[in-house]
PDB file of C-alpha atoms in Angstrom:
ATOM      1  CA  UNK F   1       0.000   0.000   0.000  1.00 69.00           C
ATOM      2  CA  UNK F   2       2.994   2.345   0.861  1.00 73.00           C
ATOM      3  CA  UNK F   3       4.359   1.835  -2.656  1.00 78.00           C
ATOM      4  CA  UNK F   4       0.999   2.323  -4.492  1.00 75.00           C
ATOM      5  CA  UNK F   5       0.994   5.563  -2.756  1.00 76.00           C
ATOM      6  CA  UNK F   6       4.294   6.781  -3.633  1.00 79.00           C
ATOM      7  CA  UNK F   7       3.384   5.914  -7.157  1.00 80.00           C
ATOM      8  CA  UNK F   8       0.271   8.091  -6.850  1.00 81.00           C
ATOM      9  CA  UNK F   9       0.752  11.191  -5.724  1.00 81.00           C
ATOM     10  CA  UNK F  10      -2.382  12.680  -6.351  1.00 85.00           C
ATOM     11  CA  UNK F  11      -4.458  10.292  -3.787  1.00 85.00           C
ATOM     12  CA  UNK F  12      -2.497  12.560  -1.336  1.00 87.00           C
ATOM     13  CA  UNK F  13      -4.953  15.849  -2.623  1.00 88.00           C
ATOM     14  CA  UNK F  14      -8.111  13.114  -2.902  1.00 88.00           C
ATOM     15  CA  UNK F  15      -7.824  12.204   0.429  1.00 91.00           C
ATOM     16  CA  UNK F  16      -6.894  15.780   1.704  1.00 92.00           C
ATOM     17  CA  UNK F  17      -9.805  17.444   0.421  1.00 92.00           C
ATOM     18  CA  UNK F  18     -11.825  14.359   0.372  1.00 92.00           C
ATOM     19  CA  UNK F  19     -11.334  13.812   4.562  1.00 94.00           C
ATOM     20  CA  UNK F  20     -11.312  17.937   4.781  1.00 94.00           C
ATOM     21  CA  UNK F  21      -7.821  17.416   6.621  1.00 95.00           C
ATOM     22  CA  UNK F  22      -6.772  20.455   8.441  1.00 94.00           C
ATOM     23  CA  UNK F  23      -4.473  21.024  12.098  1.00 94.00           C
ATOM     24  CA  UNK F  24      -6.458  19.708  14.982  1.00 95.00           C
ATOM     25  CA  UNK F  25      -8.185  17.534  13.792  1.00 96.00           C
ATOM     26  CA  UNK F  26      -9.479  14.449  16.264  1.00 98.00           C
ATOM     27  CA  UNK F  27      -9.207  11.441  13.652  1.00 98.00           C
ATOM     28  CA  UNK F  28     -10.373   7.565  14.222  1.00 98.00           C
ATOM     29  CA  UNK F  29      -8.701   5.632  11.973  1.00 98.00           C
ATOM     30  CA  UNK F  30     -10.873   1.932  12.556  1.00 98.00           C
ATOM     31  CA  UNK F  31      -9.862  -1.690  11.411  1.00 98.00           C
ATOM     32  CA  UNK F  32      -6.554   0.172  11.515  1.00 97.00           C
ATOM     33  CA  UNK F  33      -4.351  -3.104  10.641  1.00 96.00           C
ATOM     34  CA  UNK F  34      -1.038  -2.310  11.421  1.00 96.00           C
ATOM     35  CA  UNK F  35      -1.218   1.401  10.530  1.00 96.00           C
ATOM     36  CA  UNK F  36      -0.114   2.066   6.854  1.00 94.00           C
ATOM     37  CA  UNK F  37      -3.596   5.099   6.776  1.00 94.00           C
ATOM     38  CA  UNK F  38      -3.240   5.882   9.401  1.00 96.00           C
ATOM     39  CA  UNK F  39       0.310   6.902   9.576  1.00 95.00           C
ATOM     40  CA  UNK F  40      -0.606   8.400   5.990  1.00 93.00           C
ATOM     41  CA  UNK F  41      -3.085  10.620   6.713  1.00 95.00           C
ATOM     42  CA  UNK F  42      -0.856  11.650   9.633  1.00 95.00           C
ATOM     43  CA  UNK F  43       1.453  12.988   6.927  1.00 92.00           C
ATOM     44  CA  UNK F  44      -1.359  14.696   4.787  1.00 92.00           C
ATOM     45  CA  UNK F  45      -2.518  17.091   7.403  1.00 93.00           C
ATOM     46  CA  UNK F  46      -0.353  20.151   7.534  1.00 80.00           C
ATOM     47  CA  UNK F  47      -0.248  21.180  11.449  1.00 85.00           C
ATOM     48  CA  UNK F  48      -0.683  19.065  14.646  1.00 91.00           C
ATOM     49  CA  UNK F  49      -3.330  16.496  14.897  1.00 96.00           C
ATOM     50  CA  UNK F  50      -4.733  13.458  16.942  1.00 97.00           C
ATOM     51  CA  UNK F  51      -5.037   9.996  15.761  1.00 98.00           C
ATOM     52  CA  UNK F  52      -6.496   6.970  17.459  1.00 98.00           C
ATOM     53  CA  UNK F  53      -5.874   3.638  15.333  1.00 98.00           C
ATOM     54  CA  UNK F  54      -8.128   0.943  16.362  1.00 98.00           C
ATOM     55  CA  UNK F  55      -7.655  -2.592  15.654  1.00 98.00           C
ATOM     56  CA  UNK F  56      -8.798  -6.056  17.607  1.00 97.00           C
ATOM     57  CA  UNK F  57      -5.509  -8.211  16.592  1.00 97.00           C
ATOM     58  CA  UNK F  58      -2.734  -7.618  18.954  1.00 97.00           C
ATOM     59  CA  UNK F  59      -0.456  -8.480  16.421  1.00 97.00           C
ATOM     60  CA  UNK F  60      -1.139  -5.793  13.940  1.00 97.00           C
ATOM     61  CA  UNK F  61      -1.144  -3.377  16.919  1.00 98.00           C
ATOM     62  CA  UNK F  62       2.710  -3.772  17.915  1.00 98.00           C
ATOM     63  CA  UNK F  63       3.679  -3.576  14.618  1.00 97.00           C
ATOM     64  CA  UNK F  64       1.688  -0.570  14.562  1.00 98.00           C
ATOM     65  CA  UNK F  65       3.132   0.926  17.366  1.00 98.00           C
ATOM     66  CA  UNK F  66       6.759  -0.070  16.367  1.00 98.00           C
ATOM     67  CA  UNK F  67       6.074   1.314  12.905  1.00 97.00           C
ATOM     68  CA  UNK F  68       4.711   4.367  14.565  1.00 97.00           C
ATOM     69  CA  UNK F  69       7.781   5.024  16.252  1.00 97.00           C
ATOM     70  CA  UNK F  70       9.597   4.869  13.253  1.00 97.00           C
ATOM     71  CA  UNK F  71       8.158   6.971  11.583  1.00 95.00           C
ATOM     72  CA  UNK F  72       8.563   9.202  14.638  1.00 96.00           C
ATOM     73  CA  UNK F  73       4.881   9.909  15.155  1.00 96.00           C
ATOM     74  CA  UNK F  74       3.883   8.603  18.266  1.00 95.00           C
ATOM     75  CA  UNK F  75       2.964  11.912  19.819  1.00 94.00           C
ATOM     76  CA  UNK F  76       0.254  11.918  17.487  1.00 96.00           C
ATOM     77  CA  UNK F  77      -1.107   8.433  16.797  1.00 98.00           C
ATOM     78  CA  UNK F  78      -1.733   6.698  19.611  1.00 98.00           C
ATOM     79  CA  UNK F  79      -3.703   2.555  19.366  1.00 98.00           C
ATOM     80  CA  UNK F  80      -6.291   1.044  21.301  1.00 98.00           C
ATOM     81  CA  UNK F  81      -7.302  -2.364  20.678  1.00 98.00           C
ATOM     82  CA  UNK F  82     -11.376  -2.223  19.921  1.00 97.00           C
ATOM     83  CA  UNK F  83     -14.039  -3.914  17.779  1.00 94.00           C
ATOM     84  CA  UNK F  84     -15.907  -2.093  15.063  1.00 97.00           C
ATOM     85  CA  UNK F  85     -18.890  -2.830  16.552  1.00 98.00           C
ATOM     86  CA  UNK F  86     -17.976  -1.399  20.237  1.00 97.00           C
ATOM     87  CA  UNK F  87     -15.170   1.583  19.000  1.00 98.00           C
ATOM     88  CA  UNK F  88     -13.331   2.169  22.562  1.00 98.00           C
ATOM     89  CA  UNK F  89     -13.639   6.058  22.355  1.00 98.00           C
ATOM     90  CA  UNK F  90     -16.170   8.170  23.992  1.00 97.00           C
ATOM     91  CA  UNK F  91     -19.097   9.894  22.262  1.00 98.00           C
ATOM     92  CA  UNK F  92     -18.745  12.406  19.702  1.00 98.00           C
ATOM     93  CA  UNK F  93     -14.669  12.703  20.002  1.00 97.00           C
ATOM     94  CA  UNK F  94     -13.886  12.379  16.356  1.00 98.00           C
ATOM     95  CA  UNK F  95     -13.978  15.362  14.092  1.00 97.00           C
ATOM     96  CA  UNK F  96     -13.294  11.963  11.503  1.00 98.00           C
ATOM     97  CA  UNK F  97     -13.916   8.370  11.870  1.00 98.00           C
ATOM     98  CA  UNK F  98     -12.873   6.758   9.117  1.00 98.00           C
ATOM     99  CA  UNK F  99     -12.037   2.946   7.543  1.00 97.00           C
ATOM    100  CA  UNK F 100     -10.224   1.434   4.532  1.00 94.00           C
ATOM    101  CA  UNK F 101     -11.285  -1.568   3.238  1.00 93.00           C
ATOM    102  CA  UNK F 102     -12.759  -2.978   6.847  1.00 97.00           C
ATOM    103  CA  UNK F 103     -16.644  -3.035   5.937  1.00 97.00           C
ATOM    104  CA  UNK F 104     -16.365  -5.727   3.347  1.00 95.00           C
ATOM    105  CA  UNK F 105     -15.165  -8.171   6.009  1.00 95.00           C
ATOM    106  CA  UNK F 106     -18.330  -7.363   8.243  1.00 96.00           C
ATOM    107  CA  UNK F 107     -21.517  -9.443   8.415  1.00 95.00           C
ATOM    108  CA  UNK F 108     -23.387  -6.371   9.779  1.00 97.00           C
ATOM    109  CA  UNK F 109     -21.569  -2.846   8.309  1.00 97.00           C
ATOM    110  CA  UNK F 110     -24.290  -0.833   8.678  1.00 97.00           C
ATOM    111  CA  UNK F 111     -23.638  -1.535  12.466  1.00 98.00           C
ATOM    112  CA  UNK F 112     -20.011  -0.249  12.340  1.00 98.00           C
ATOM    113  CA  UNK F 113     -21.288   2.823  10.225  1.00 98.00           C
ATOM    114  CA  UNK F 114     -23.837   4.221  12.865  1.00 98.00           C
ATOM    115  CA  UNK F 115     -20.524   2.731  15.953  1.00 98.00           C
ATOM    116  CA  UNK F 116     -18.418   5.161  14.007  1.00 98.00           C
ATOM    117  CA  UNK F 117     -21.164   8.063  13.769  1.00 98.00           C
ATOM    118  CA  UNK F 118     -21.079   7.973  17.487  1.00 98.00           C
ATOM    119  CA  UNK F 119     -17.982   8.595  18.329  1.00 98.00           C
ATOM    120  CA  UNK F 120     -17.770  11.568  15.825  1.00 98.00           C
ATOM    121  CA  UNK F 121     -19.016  15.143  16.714  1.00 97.00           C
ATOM    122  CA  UNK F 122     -21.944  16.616  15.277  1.00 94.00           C
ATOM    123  CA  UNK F 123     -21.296  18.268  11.830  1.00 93.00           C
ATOM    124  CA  UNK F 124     -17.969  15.877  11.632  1.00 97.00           C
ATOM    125  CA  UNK F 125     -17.119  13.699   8.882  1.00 98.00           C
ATOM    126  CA  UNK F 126     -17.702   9.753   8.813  1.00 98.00           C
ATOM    127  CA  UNK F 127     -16.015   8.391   5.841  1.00 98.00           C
ATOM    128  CA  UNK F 128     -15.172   4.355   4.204  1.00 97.00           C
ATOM    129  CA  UNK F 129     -12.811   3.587   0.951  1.00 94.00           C
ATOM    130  CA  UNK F 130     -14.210   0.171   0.288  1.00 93.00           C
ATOM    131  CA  UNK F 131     -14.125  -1.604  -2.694  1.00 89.00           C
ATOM    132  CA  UNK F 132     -17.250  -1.458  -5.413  1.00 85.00           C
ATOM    133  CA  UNK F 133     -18.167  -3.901  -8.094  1.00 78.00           C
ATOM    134  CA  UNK F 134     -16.399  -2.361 -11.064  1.00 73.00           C
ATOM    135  CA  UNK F 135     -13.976  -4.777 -12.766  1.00 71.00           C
ATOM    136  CA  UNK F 136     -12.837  -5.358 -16.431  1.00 70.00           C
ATOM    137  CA  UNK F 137     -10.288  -8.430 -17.480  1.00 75.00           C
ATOM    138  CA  UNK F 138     -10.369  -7.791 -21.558  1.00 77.00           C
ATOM    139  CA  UNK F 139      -8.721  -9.557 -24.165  1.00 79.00           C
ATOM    140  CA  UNK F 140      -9.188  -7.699 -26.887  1.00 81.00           C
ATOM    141  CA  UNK F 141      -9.163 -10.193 -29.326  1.00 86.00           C
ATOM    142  CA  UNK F 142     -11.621 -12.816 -27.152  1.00 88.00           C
ATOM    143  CA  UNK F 143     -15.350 -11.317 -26.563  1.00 90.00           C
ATOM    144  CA  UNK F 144     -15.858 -14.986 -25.011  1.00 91.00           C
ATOM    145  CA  UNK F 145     -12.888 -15.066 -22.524  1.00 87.00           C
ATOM    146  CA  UNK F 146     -14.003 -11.432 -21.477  1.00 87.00           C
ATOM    147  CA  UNK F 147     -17.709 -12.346 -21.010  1.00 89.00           C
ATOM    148  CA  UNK F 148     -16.639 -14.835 -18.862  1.00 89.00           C
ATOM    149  CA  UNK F 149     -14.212 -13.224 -17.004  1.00 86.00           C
ATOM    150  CA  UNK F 150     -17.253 -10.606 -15.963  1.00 86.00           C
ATOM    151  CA  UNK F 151     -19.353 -13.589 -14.869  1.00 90.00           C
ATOM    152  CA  UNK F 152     -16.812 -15.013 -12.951  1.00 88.00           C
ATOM    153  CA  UNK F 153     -15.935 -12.009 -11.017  1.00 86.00           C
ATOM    154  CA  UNK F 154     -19.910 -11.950 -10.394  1.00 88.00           C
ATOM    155  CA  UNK F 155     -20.291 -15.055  -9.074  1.00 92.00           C
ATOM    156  CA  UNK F 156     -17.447 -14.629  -6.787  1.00 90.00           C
ATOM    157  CA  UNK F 157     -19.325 -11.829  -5.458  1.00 90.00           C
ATOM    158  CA  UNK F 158     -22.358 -14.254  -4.765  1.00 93.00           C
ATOM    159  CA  UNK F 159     -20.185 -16.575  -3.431  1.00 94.00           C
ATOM    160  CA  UNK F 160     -18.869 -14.687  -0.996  1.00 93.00           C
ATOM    161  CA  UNK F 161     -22.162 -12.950   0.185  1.00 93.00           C
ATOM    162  CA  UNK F 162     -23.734 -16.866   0.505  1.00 95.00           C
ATOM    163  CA  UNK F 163     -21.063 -18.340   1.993  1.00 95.00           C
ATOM    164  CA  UNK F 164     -19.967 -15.517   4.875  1.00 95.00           C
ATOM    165  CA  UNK F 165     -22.566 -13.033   4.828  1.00 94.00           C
ATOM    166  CA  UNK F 166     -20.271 -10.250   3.419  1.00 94.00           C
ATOM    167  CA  UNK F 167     -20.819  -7.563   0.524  1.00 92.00           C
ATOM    168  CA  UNK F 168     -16.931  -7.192  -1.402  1.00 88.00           C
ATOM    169  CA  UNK F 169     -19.003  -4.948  -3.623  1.00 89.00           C
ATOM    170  CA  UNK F 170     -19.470  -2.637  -0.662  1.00 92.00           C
ATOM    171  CA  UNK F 171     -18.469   0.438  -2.351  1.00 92.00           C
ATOM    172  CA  UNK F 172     -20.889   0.525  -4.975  1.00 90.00           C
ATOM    173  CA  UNK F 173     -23.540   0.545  -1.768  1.00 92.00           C
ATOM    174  CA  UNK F 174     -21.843   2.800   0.851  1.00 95.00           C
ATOM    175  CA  UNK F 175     -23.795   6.109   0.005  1.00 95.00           C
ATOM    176  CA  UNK F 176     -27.636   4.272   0.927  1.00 95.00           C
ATOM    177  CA  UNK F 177     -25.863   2.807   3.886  1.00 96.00           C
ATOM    178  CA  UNK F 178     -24.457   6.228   5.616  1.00 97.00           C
ATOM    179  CA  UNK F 179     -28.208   7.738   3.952  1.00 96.00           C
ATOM    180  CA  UNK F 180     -29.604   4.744   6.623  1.00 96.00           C
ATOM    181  CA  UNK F 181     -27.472   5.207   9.156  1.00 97.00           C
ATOM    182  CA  UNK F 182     -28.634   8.719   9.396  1.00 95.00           C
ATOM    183  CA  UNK F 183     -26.196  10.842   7.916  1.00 96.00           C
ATOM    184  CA  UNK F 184     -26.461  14.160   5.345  1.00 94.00           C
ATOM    185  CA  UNK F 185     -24.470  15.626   2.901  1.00 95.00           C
ATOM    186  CA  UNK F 186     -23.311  12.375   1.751  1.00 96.00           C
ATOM    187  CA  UNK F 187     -20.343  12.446  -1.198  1.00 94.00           C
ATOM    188  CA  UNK F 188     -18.640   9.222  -3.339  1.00 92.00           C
ATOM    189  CA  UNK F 189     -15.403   9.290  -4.896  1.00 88.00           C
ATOM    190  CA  UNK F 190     -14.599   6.836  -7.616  1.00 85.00           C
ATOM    191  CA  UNK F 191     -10.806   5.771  -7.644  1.00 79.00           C
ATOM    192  CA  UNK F 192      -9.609   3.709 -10.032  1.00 71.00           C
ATOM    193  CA  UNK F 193      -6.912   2.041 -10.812  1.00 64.00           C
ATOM    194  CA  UNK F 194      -5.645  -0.710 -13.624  1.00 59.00           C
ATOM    195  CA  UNK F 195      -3.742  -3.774 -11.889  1.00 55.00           C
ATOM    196  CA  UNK F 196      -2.443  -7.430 -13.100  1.00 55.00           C
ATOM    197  CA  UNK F 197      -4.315  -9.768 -11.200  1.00 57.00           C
ATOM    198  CA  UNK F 198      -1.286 -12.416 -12.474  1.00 58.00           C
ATOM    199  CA  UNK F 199       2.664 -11.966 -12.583  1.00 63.00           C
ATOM    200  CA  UNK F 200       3.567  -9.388 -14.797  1.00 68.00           C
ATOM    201  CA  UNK F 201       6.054 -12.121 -16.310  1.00 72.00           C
ATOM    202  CA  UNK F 202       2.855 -14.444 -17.855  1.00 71.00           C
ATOM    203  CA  UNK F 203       1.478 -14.400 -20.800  1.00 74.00           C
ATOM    204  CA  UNK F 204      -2.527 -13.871 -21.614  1.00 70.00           C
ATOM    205  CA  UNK F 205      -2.675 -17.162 -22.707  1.00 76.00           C
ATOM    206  CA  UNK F 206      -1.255 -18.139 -19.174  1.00 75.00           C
ATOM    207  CA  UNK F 207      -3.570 -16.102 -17.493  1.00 70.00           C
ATOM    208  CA  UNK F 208      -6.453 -17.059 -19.259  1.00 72.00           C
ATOM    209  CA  UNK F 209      -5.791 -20.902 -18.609  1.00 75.00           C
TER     210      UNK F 209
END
């Protein structure tokens, strides 16, 4: 993730204007993992700022921390080890609660959605960057291959949602979740971005098979 970052350096103004990052700013960063965003947006706000990370494994917490220190921002980001569904941070701290790709893996997002508008202040910002459905695997020179490559990727999507209970096309649904979770103003951002889903060193023909 660090190195798709470095390679785009305009995400850095998405998520700045995106997030409305400015100085003192009270930031949950939840399903932190071991802190890549979190430490980012750290970096994106010009001026001092406070950033809770919140993550259940352990694991991903010390690495976190020792990543953290680093990166010698520890008097800003502090971690606390918490479930989406029970954020340990008090009512309306946040002036942003925010998640990367954590709602897909949750049976019950809509949940973690109206956990995170608690713990943000009134007329603060609650924002996801999931995943949506949009996907494209072409061969230019095979209609057939491609058709099937689309159903695939759709029945995956089924798959998933029958065999865990989980949406991985999440982003495509995130605005009429926040709309039910009682939020305004709501705003999507498409990002996009073209990626081998093989090594680079295959052929099509590889890939294909």
């Amino acid at each position: 993730y660090r190195r798709y970052l470095e390679a785009k350096p305009w995400v850095r103004q998405l998520y700045r204007d995106f997030l409305q990052l400015a100085p003192r700013m009270r930031i949950v960063d939840v399903g932190c993992g071991t802190g890549d965003f979190t430490r980012y947006l750290a970096t994106i706000i010009r001026g001092k700022c406070e950033i809770i990370g919140v993550d259940m494994r352990d694991a991903s917490l010390k690495a976190a921390e020792a990543e953290t220190r680093k990166a010698q921002l520890s008097g800003i980001i502090s971690y606390r080890k918490g479930d989406a569904y029970s954020i340990p941070v008090e009512n309306s701290y946040a002036s942003l609660a925010c998640c990367r790709t954590l709602l897909i893996h949750l049976q019950d997002p809509l949940r973690a959605i109206k956990e995170m508008v608690r713990v943000t202040k009134t007329c603060g910002l609650v924002a996801a960057v999931e995943p949506g459905e949009m996907f494209s695997l072409v061969d230019p020179d095979d209609e057939e291959f491609t058709e099937l490559a689309r159903e695939i990727n759709r029945a995956y999507y089924r798959g998933v949602q029958r065999l865990e209970g989980k949406q991985y096309e999440l982003g495509d649904r995130l605005p009429g979740l926040f709309r039910k979770a009682g939020l305004a103003e709501v705003r999507a951002e498409v990002q996009a971005d073209a990626w081998t889903p093989a090594d680079s060193r295959l052929s099509l023909s590889h890939v294909k098979a």
